[in-house]
Amino acid sequence: MESEPTRSPCRLGALKAAFPVTIPVLTGYLCLGLAYGLLMQAHGYGPLWSTLMSAIGFGGSMQYVAINLLVSAFDPLQAFLLAIMVNARHIFYGLSLLGKYKGLGAARLPLIYTLSDETFSLVSTVAPPEGVDRRSFYLAVSLLDYSYWVIATALGGLLGSLLTFDTTGMDFALTALFVVLFLEHWKKPENRPAGLIGIGCTVLALVLFHDDLVVPAMVFILAALLGGRKKLCT
C-alpha cells in the first residue's frame, strides 16, 4: 500500500490554512444563521432551542422547513419523509467523497456529521496546502463551517430575544440563496438539463398535489436523476 507523503499533523497549522478558504461560508452562514435564529425566536423558540437545533440537527435548509413543522400539527411521518427528501442530496455528496475521505480513520465520523452544501463545495475543489496533513485540513474546514452556523444561529436567537421587530419575509432568505445558486448553475449550458428536470418535476408536483408539493417534487426529481444516470450507464 503506497504511503502518503509526510505532512505536519499540527491542528493549528490546519486551521490557519483552512480559515481563509472558509471566509465565504462564514459570510453566508452569518446572514442565514442570524435569520434562522431570529425566526425561531419569533415563533417562540429562544436562543437555546435554535442553538441546539443547529448543533444537533445540523441541516441548514431542513432547519428552516422545521420551523413550520414545530408550529403546526404534529405529523411524524410527513416530517420524516420531508427530512429524507430535503436532505437526499447528501447521499450523492457522500458517495462522491468516498475516495477523498478514504484512510482518514475516526475523523470520517465528524466529517460525515458536519457535511453541508458549502463544505462539500470546498472539500471537492480545495486541496490541502503543502505541509498540511490532509485529514487535519478537511476536518478543520468542516468544523469551522459547522461552528459558523451554530454561532450565527445563537447570535440570531440572542438578538431576537433583545429586539422586537417584524420578521415578515425573513424566511425567504434561504429561498433567495437557492435562487442565486440556481442562476449560477444555469450559466453553464451543461448544467441546464438538470435545472429543467427540477423545474419540470416541481411543476408536475404542483399540478398533482397543489400545496403539498414539496415531498412529491423531491421524489420526482430524485427518480428522474437516478433514472437518467442509470440510462447513461447502460
PDB file of C-alpha atoms in Angstrom:
ATOM      1  CA  MET A   1       0.000   0.000   0.000  1.00  0.00           C
ATOM      2  CA  GLU A   2       1.507   3.331  -1.046  1.00  0.00           C
ATOM      3  CA  SER A   3       2.016   5.679   1.868  1.00  0.00           C
ATOM      4  CA  GLU A   4       1.003   9.316   1.766  1.00  0.00           C
ATOM      5  CA  PRO A   5       3.796  11.932   1.876  1.00  0.00           C
ATOM      6  CA  THR A   6       4.681  13.025   5.387  1.00  0.00           C
ATOM      7  CA  ARG A   7       2.783  16.128   6.427  1.00  0.00           C
ATOM      8  CA  SER A   8       2.582  18.103   9.629  1.00  0.00           C
ATOM      9  CA  PRO A   9      -0.320  16.913  11.827  1.00  0.00           C
ATOM     10  CA  CYS A  10      -0.402  20.303  13.581  1.00  0.00           C
ATOM     11  CA  ARG A  11      -4.039  21.252  14.090  1.00  0.00           C
ATOM     12  CA  LEU A  12      -3.178  24.938  14.412  1.00  0.00           C
ATOM     13  CA  GLY A  13      -1.482  24.880  11.023  1.00  0.00           C
ATOM     14  CA  ALA A  14      -4.517  23.179   9.509  1.00  0.00           C
ATOM     15  CA  LEU A  15      -6.838  25.813  10.999  1.00  0.00           C
ATOM     16  CA  LYS A  16      -4.671  28.621   9.633  1.00  0.00           C
ATOM     17  CA  ALA A  17      -4.767  27.025   6.186  1.00  0.00           C
ATOM     18  CA  ALA A  18      -8.496  26.276   6.301  1.00  0.00           C
ATOM     19  CA  PHE A  19      -9.779  29.605   7.635  1.00  0.00           C
ATOM     20  CA  PRO A  20      -9.115  31.744   4.514  1.00  0.00           C
ATOM     21  CA  VAL A  21     -10.943  29.305   2.223  1.00  0.00           C
ATOM     22  CA  THR A  22     -13.961  29.223   4.567  1.00  0.00           C
ATOM     23  CA  ILE A  23     -14.432  33.006   4.767  1.00  0.00           C
ATOM     24  CA  PRO A  24     -17.131  32.997   2.009  1.00  0.00           C
ATOM     25  CA  VAL A  25     -19.007  30.348   4.002  1.00  0.00           C
ATOM     26  CA  LEU A  26     -18.626  32.461   7.141  1.00  0.00           C
ATOM     27  CA  THR A  27     -20.259  35.474   5.480  1.00  0.00           C
ATOM     28  CA  GLY A  28     -23.099  33.400   4.038  1.00  0.00           C
ATOM     29  CA  TYR A  29     -23.760  31.469   7.246  1.00  0.00           C
ATOM     30  CA  LEU A  30     -23.684  34.671   9.280  1.00  0.00           C
ATOM     31  CA  CYS A  31     -26.629  36.069   7.306  1.00  0.00           C
ATOM     32  CA  LEU A  32     -28.597  32.831   7.071  1.00  0.00           C
ATOM     33  CA  GLY A  33     -27.843  31.752  10.638  1.00  0.00           C
ATOM     34  CA  LEU A  34     -28.891  35.104  12.073  1.00  0.00           C
ATOM     35  CA  ALA A  35     -32.131  34.942  10.086  1.00  0.00           C
ATOM     36  CA  TYR A  36     -32.796  31.420  11.342  1.00  0.00           C
ATOM     37  CA  GLY A  37     -32.210  32.364  14.971  1.00  0.00           C
ATOM     38  CA  LEU A  38     -34.478  35.398  14.612  1.00  0.00           C
ATOM     39  CA  LEU A  39     -37.245  33.317  13.043  1.00  0.00           C
ATOM     40  CA  MET A  40     -37.025  30.686  15.779  1.00  0.00           C
ATOM     41  CA  GLN A  41     -37.294  33.432  18.393  1.00  0.00           C
ATOM     42  CA  ALA A  42     -40.260  34.988  16.563  1.00  0.00           C
ATOM     43  CA  HIS A  43     -42.061  31.620  16.737  1.00  0.00           C
ATOM     44  CA  GLY A  44     -41.466  31.260  20.467  1.00  0.00           C
ATOM     45  CA  TYR A  45     -38.248  29.219  20.464  1.00  0.00           C
ATOM     46  CA  GLY A  46     -35.461  31.053  22.282  1.00  0.00           C
ATOM     47  CA  PRO A  47     -31.692  31.076  21.696  1.00  0.00           C
ATOM     48  CA  LEU A  48     -31.178  27.751  23.464  1.00  0.00           C
ATOM     49  CA  TRP A  49     -33.569  25.962  21.098  1.00  0.00           C
ATOM     50  CA  SER A  50     -32.115  27.466  17.920  1.00  0.00           C
ATOM     51  CA  THR A  51     -28.564  26.711  19.068  1.00  0.00           C
ATOM     52  CA  LEU A  52     -29.409  23.116  19.985  1.00  0.00           C
ATOM     53  CA  MET A  53     -31.238  22.634  16.702  1.00  0.00           C
ATOM     54  CA  SER A  54     -28.165  23.793  14.782  1.00  0.00           C
ATOM     55  CA  ALA A  55     -25.703  21.834  16.911  1.00  0.00           C
ATOM     56  CA  ILE A  56     -27.636  18.543  16.941  1.00  0.00           C
ATOM     57  CA  GLY A  57     -29.840  18.711  13.840  1.00  0.00           C
ATOM     58  CA  PHE A  58     -27.291  20.470  11.618  1.00  0.00           C
ATOM     59  CA  GLY A  59     -29.355  20.650   8.440  1.00  0.00           C
ATOM     60  CA  GLY A  60     -29.471  24.205   7.049  1.00  0.00           C
ATOM     61  CA  SER A  61     -32.433  24.210   4.700  1.00  0.00           C
ATOM     62  CA  MET A  62     -34.225  21.492   6.677  1.00  0.00           C
ATOM     63  CA  GLN A  63     -33.964  23.640   9.805  1.00  0.00           C
ATOM     64  CA  TYR A  64     -35.898  26.404   8.055  1.00  0.00           C
ATOM     65  CA  VAL A  65     -38.526  23.864   6.993  1.00  0.00           C
ATOM     66  CA  ALA A  66     -38.643  22.501  10.544  1.00  0.00           C
ATOM     67  CA  ILE A  67     -39.850  25.859  11.897  1.00  0.00           C
ATOM     68  CA  ASN A  68     -43.210  25.288  10.213  1.00  0.00           C
ATOM     69  CA  LEU A  69     -43.252  21.688  11.424  1.00  0.00           C
ATOM     70  CA  LEU A  70     -42.702  22.836  15.011  1.00  0.00           C
ATOM     71  CA  VAL A  71     -45.628  25.243  14.988  1.00  0.00           C
ATOM     72  CA  SER A  72     -48.074  23.059  13.027  1.00  0.00           C
ATOM     73  CA  ALA A  73     -49.968  19.886  13.906  1.00  0.00           C
ATOM     74  CA  PHE A  74     -47.604  17.011  14.769  1.00  0.00           C
ATOM     75  CA  ASP A  75     -47.217  14.655  11.808  1.00  0.00           C
ATOM     76  CA  PRO A  76     -44.128  12.445  12.324  1.00  0.00           C
ATOM     77  CA  LEU A  77     -44.475  10.606   9.005  1.00  0.00           C
ATOM     78  CA  GLN A  78     -44.601  13.828   6.996  1.00  0.00           C
ATOM     79  CA  ALA A  79     -41.654  15.224   8.975  1.00  0.00           C
ATOM     80  CA  PHE A  80     -39.624  12.066   8.366  1.00  0.00           C
ATOM     81  CA  LEU A  81     -40.330  11.954   4.629  1.00  0.00           C
ATOM     82  CA  LEU A  82     -39.704  15.668   4.245  1.00  0.00           C
ATOM     83  CA  ALA A  83     -36.366  15.404   6.054  1.00  0.00           C
ATOM     84  CA  ILE A  84     -35.303  12.474   3.855  1.00  0.00           C
ATOM     85  CA  MET A  85     -36.254  14.228   0.633  1.00  0.00           C
ATOM     86  CA  VAL A  86     -34.815  17.644   1.507  1.00  0.00           C
ATOM     87  CA  ASN A  87     -31.506  16.084   2.535  1.00  0.00           C
ATOM     88  CA  ALA A  88     -31.399  13.358  -0.131  1.00  0.00           C
ATOM     89  CA  ARG A  89     -28.661  15.278  -1.945  1.00  0.00           C
ATOM     90  CA  HIS A  90     -26.265  14.254   0.824  1.00  0.00           C
ATOM     91  CA  ILE A  91     -26.427  10.697  -0.491  1.00  0.00           C
ATOM     92  CA  PHE A  92     -24.737  11.855  -3.683  1.00  0.00           C
ATOM     93  CA  TYR A  93     -22.336  14.099  -1.769  1.00  0.00           C
ATOM     94  CA  GLY A  94     -21.274  11.194   0.421  1.00  0.00           C
ATOM     95  CA  LEU A  95     -20.733   8.834  -2.488  1.00  0.00           C
ATOM     96  CA  SER A  96     -18.590  11.351  -4.336  1.00  0.00           C
ATOM     97  CA  LEU A  97     -16.415  11.919  -1.251  1.00  0.00           C
ATOM     98  CA  LEU A  98     -15.672   8.257  -0.532  1.00  0.00           C
ATOM     99  CA  GLY A  99     -12.337   8.447  -2.304  1.00  0.00           C
ATOM    100  CA  LYS A 100     -11.329  11.780  -0.786  1.00  0.00           C
ATOM    101  CA  TYR A 101     -12.125  10.672   2.761  1.00  0.00           C
ATOM    102  CA  LYS A 102     -10.552   7.228   2.340  1.00  0.00           C
ATOM    103  CA  GLY A 103      -7.998   6.351   5.003  1.00  0.00           C
ATOM    104  CA  LEU A 104      -8.935   9.159   7.397  1.00  0.00           C
ATOM    105  CA  GLY A 105      -9.906   6.792  10.209  1.00  0.00           C
ATOM    106  CA  ALA A 106     -12.130   8.059  13.021  1.00  0.00           C
ATOM    107  CA  ALA A 107     -12.089  11.569  11.523  1.00  0.00           C
ATOM    108  CA  ARG A 108     -14.654  10.363   8.981  1.00  0.00           C
ATOM    109  CA  LEU A 109     -17.395  10.451  11.642  1.00  0.00           C
ATOM    110  CA  PRO A 110     -17.248  14.227  12.312  1.00  0.00           C
ATOM    111  CA  LEU A 111     -16.593  14.814   8.598  1.00  0.00           C
ATOM    112  CA  ILE A 112     -19.814  12.999   7.708  1.00  0.00           C
ATOM    113  CA  TYR A 113     -21.807  14.664  10.504  1.00  0.00           C
ATOM    114  CA  THR A 114     -20.744  18.189   9.538  1.00  0.00           C
ATOM    115  CA  LEU A 115     -21.154  17.765   5.779  1.00  0.00           C
ATOM    116  CA  SER A 116     -23.113  20.596   4.164  1.00  0.00           C
ATOM    117  CA  ASP A 117     -23.552  22.041   0.683  1.00  0.00           C
ATOM    118  CA  GLU A 118     -20.849  24.643   1.236  1.00  0.00           C
ATOM    119  CA  THR A 119     -18.425  22.251   2.931  1.00  0.00           C
ATOM    120  CA  PHE A 120     -18.865  19.800   0.072  1.00  0.00           C
ATOM    121  CA  SER A 121     -18.041  22.547  -2.432  1.00  0.00           C
ATOM    122  CA  LEU A 122     -14.857  23.480  -0.567  1.00  0.00           C
ATOM    123  CA  VAL A 123     -13.656  19.935   0.082  1.00  0.00           C
ATOM    124  CA  SER A 124     -14.298  18.995  -3.548  1.00  0.00           C
ATOM    125  CA  THR A 125     -12.339  21.884  -5.017  1.00  0.00           C
ATOM    126  CA  VAL A 126      -9.640  22.871  -2.486  1.00  0.00           C
ATOM    127  CA  ALA A 127      -6.551  20.735  -1.832  1.00  0.00           C
ATOM    128  CA  PRO A 128      -4.562  20.886   1.417  1.00  0.00           C
ATOM    129  CA  PRO A 129      -1.558  23.235   1.132  1.00  0.00           C
ATOM    130  CA  GLU A 130       1.915  21.769   1.065  1.00  0.00           C
ATOM    131  CA  GLY A 131       2.974  20.633   4.529  1.00  0.00           C
ATOM    132  CA  VAL A 132      -0.586  20.392   5.943  1.00  0.00           C
ATOM    133  CA  ASP A 133      -1.989  16.995   6.845  1.00  0.00           C
ATOM    134  CA  ARG A 134      -4.940  16.015   4.637  1.00  0.00           C
ATOM    135  CA  ARG A 135      -7.096  14.725   7.497  1.00  0.00           C
ATOM    136  CA  SER A 136      -6.453  17.786   9.672  1.00  0.00           C
ATOM    137  CA  PHE A 137      -7.200  20.165   6.794  1.00  0.00           C
ATOM    138  CA  TYR A 138     -10.538  18.599   5.806  1.00  0.00           C
ATOM    139  CA  LEU A 139     -11.523  18.323   9.462  1.00  0.00           C
ATOM    140  CA  ALA A 140     -10.656  21.991  10.049  1.00  0.00           C
ATOM    141  CA  VAL A 141     -12.745  23.101   7.056  1.00  0.00           C
ATOM    142  CA  SER A 142     -15.728  21.032   8.206  1.00  0.00           C
ATOM    143  CA  LEU A 143     -15.575  22.088  11.848  1.00  0.00           C
ATOM    144  CA  LEU A 144     -15.096  25.760  11.003  1.00  0.00           C
ATOM    145  CA  ASP A 145     -18.164  25.750   8.731  1.00  0.00           C
ATOM    146  CA  TYR A 146     -20.140  23.900  11.402  1.00  0.00           C
ATOM    147  CA  SER A 147     -19.109  26.373  14.115  1.00  0.00           C
ATOM    148  CA  TYR A 148     -20.022  29.348  11.904  1.00  0.00           C
ATOM    149  CA  TRP A 149     -23.570  28.072  11.557  1.00  0.00           C
ATOM    150  CA  VAL A 150     -24.055  27.226  15.235  1.00  0.00           C
ATOM    151  CA  ILE A 151     -22.619  30.552  16.430  1.00  0.00           C
ATOM    152  CA  ALA A 152     -24.642  32.553  13.888  1.00  0.00           C
ATOM    153  CA  THR A 153     -27.924  30.922  14.930  1.00  0.00           C
ATOM    154  CA  ALA A 154     -27.084  31.517  18.596  1.00  0.00           C
ATOM    155  CA  LEU A 155     -26.431  35.195  17.856  1.00  0.00           C
ATOM    156  CA  GLY A 156     -29.688  35.412  15.902  1.00  0.00           C
ATOM    157  CA  GLY A 157     -31.616  33.916  18.792  1.00  0.00           C
ATOM    158  CA  LEU A 158     -29.996  36.293  21.280  1.00  0.00           C
ATOM    159  CA  LEU A 159     -30.638  39.278  19.037  1.00  0.00           C
ATOM    160  CA  GLY A 160     -34.250  38.255  18.601  1.00  0.00           C
ATOM    161  CA  SER A 161     -34.721  37.988  22.376  1.00  0.00           C
ATOM    162  CA  LEU A 162     -33.357  41.506  22.889  1.00  0.00           C
ATOM    163  CA  LEU A 163     -35.016  43.303  19.981  1.00  0.00           C
ATOM    164  CA  THR A 164     -38.601  43.214  18.773  1.00  0.00           C
ATOM    165  CA  PHE A 165     -39.250  43.837  15.100  1.00  0.00           C
ATOM    166  CA  ASP A 166     -41.276  42.470  12.207  1.00  0.00           C
ATOM    167  CA  THR A 167     -39.653  39.331  10.765  1.00  0.00           C
ATOM    168  CA  THR A 168     -42.076  39.044   7.838  1.00  0.00           C
ATOM    169  CA  GLY A 169     -40.223  37.909   4.729  1.00  0.00           C
ATOM    170  CA  MET A 170     -37.093  36.838   6.582  1.00  0.00           C
ATOM    171  CA  ASP A 171     -37.903  33.179   5.951  1.00  0.00           C
ATOM    172  CA  PHE A 172     -37.318  33.932   2.252  1.00  0.00           C
ATOM    173  CA  ALA A 173     -33.555  34.265   2.927  1.00  0.00           C
ATOM    174  CA  LEU A 174     -32.818  30.603   2.209  1.00  0.00           C
ATOM    175  CA  THR A 175     -35.070  30.581  -0.836  1.00  0.00           C
ATOM    176  CA  ALA A 176     -33.217  33.613  -2.167  1.00  0.00           C
ATOM    177  CA  LEU A 177     -29.905  31.798  -1.660  1.00  0.00           C
ATOM    178  CA  PHE A 178     -31.075  28.795  -3.674  1.00  0.00           C
ATOM    179  CA  VAL A 179     -32.403  31.076  -6.421  1.00  0.00           C
ATOM    180  CA  VAL A 180     -28.944  32.635  -6.699  1.00  0.00           C
ATOM    181  CA  LEU A 181     -27.302  29.189  -6.717  1.00  0.00           C
ATOM    182  CA  PHE A 182     -29.707  28.067  -9.433  1.00  0.00           C
ATOM    183  CA  LEU A 183     -28.916  31.110 -11.585  1.00  0.00           C
ATOM    184  CA  GLU A 184     -25.179  30.459 -11.199  1.00  0.00           C
ATOM    185  CA  HIS A 185     -25.814  26.814 -12.083  1.00  0.00           C
ATOM    186  CA  TRP A 186     -27.844  27.846 -15.145  1.00  0.00           C
ATOM    187  CA  LYS A 187     -24.975  29.880 -16.620  1.00  0.00           C
ATOM    188  CA  LYS A 188     -23.215  26.681 -17.715  1.00  0.00           C
ATOM    189  CA  PRO A 189     -25.059  25.025 -20.632  1.00  0.00           C
ATOM    190  CA  GLU A 190     -24.064  21.525 -19.498  1.00  0.00           C
ATOM    191  CA  ASN A 191     -25.930  22.087 -16.193  1.00  0.00           C
ATOM    192  CA  ARG A 192     -29.203  23.208 -17.749  1.00  0.00           C
ATOM    193  CA  PRO A 193     -30.757  19.741 -18.294  1.00  0.00           C
ATOM    194  CA  ALA A 194     -30.631  19.095 -14.540  1.00  0.00           C
ATOM    195  CA  GLY A 195     -32.223  22.505 -13.910  1.00  0.00           C
ATOM    196  CA  LEU A 196     -35.000  21.784 -16.383  1.00  0.00           C
ATOM    197  CA  ILE A 197     -35.629  18.432 -14.696  1.00  0.00           C
ATOM    198  CA  GLY A 198     -36.022  20.214 -11.359  1.00  0.00           C
ATOM    199  CA  ILE A 199     -38.416  22.811 -12.788  1.00  0.00           C
ATOM    200  CA  GLY A 200     -40.462  20.224 -14.681  1.00  0.00           C
ATOM    201  CA  CYS A 201     -40.802  17.860 -11.708  1.00  0.00           C
ATOM    202  CA  THR A 202     -41.783  20.728  -9.408  1.00  0.00           C
ATOM    203  CA  VAL A 203     -44.460  21.988 -11.802  1.00  0.00           C
ATOM    204  CA  LEU A 204     -45.809  18.434 -12.153  1.00  0.00           C
ATOM    205  CA  ALA A 205     -45.968  18.048  -8.353  1.00  0.00           C
ATOM    206  CA  LEU A 206     -47.733  21.420  -8.072  1.00  0.00           C
ATOM    207  CA  VAL A 207     -50.379  20.369 -10.609  1.00  0.00           C
ATOM    208  CA  LEU A 208     -50.947  16.976  -8.970  1.00  0.00           C
ATOM    209  CA  PHE A 209     -50.604  17.794  -5.258  1.00  0.00           C
ATOM    210  CA  HIS A 210     -51.153  21.569  -5.055  1.00  0.00           C
ATOM    211  CA  ASP A 211     -49.873  22.952  -1.701  1.00  0.00           C
ATOM    212  CA  ASP A 212     -48.432  19.586  -0.575  1.00  0.00           C
ATOM    213  CA  LEU A 213     -45.943  19.551  -3.424  1.00  0.00           C
ATOM    214  CA  VAL A 214     -42.563  19.534  -1.639  1.00  0.00           C
ATOM    215  CA  VAL A 215     -42.146  15.818  -0.893  1.00  0.00           C
ATOM    216  CA  PRO A 216     -43.641  14.634  -4.232  1.00  0.00           C
ATOM    217  CA  ALA A 217     -41.433  17.101  -6.125  1.00  0.00           C
ATOM    218  CA  MET A 218     -38.344  15.769  -4.353  1.00  0.00           C
ATOM    219  CA  VAL A 219     -39.386  12.190  -5.156  1.00  0.00           C
ATOM    220  CA  PHE A 220     -39.941  13.044  -8.835  1.00  0.00           C
ATOM    221  CA  ILE A 221     -36.587  14.829  -9.092  1.00  0.00           C
ATOM    222  CA  LEU A 222     -34.706  12.003  -7.360  1.00  0.00           C
ATOM    223  CA  ALA A 223     -36.389   9.387  -9.561  1.00  0.00           C
ATOM    224  CA  ALA A 224     -35.648  11.378 -12.735  1.00  0.00           C
ATOM    225  CA  LEU A 225     -31.989  11.890 -11.845  1.00  0.00           C
ATOM    226  CA  LEU A 226     -31.460   8.266 -10.819  1.00  0.00           C
ATOM    227  CA  GLY A 227     -33.300   7.053 -13.928  1.00  0.00           C
ATOM    228  CA  GLY A 228     -31.225   9.315 -16.175  1.00  0.00           C
ATOM    229  CA  ARG A 229     -27.988   8.186 -14.535  1.00  0.00           C
ATOM    230  CA  LYS A 230     -28.930   4.526 -14.963  1.00  0.00           C
ATOM    231  CA  LYS A 231     -29.776   5.098 -18.629  1.00  0.00           C
ATOM    232  CA  LEU A 232     -26.409   6.801 -19.252  1.00  0.00           C
ATOM    233  CA  CYS A 233     -24.531   3.954 -17.586  1.00  0.00           C
ATOM    234  CA  THR A 234     -26.200   1.228 -19.713  1.00  0.00           C
TER     235      THR A 234
END
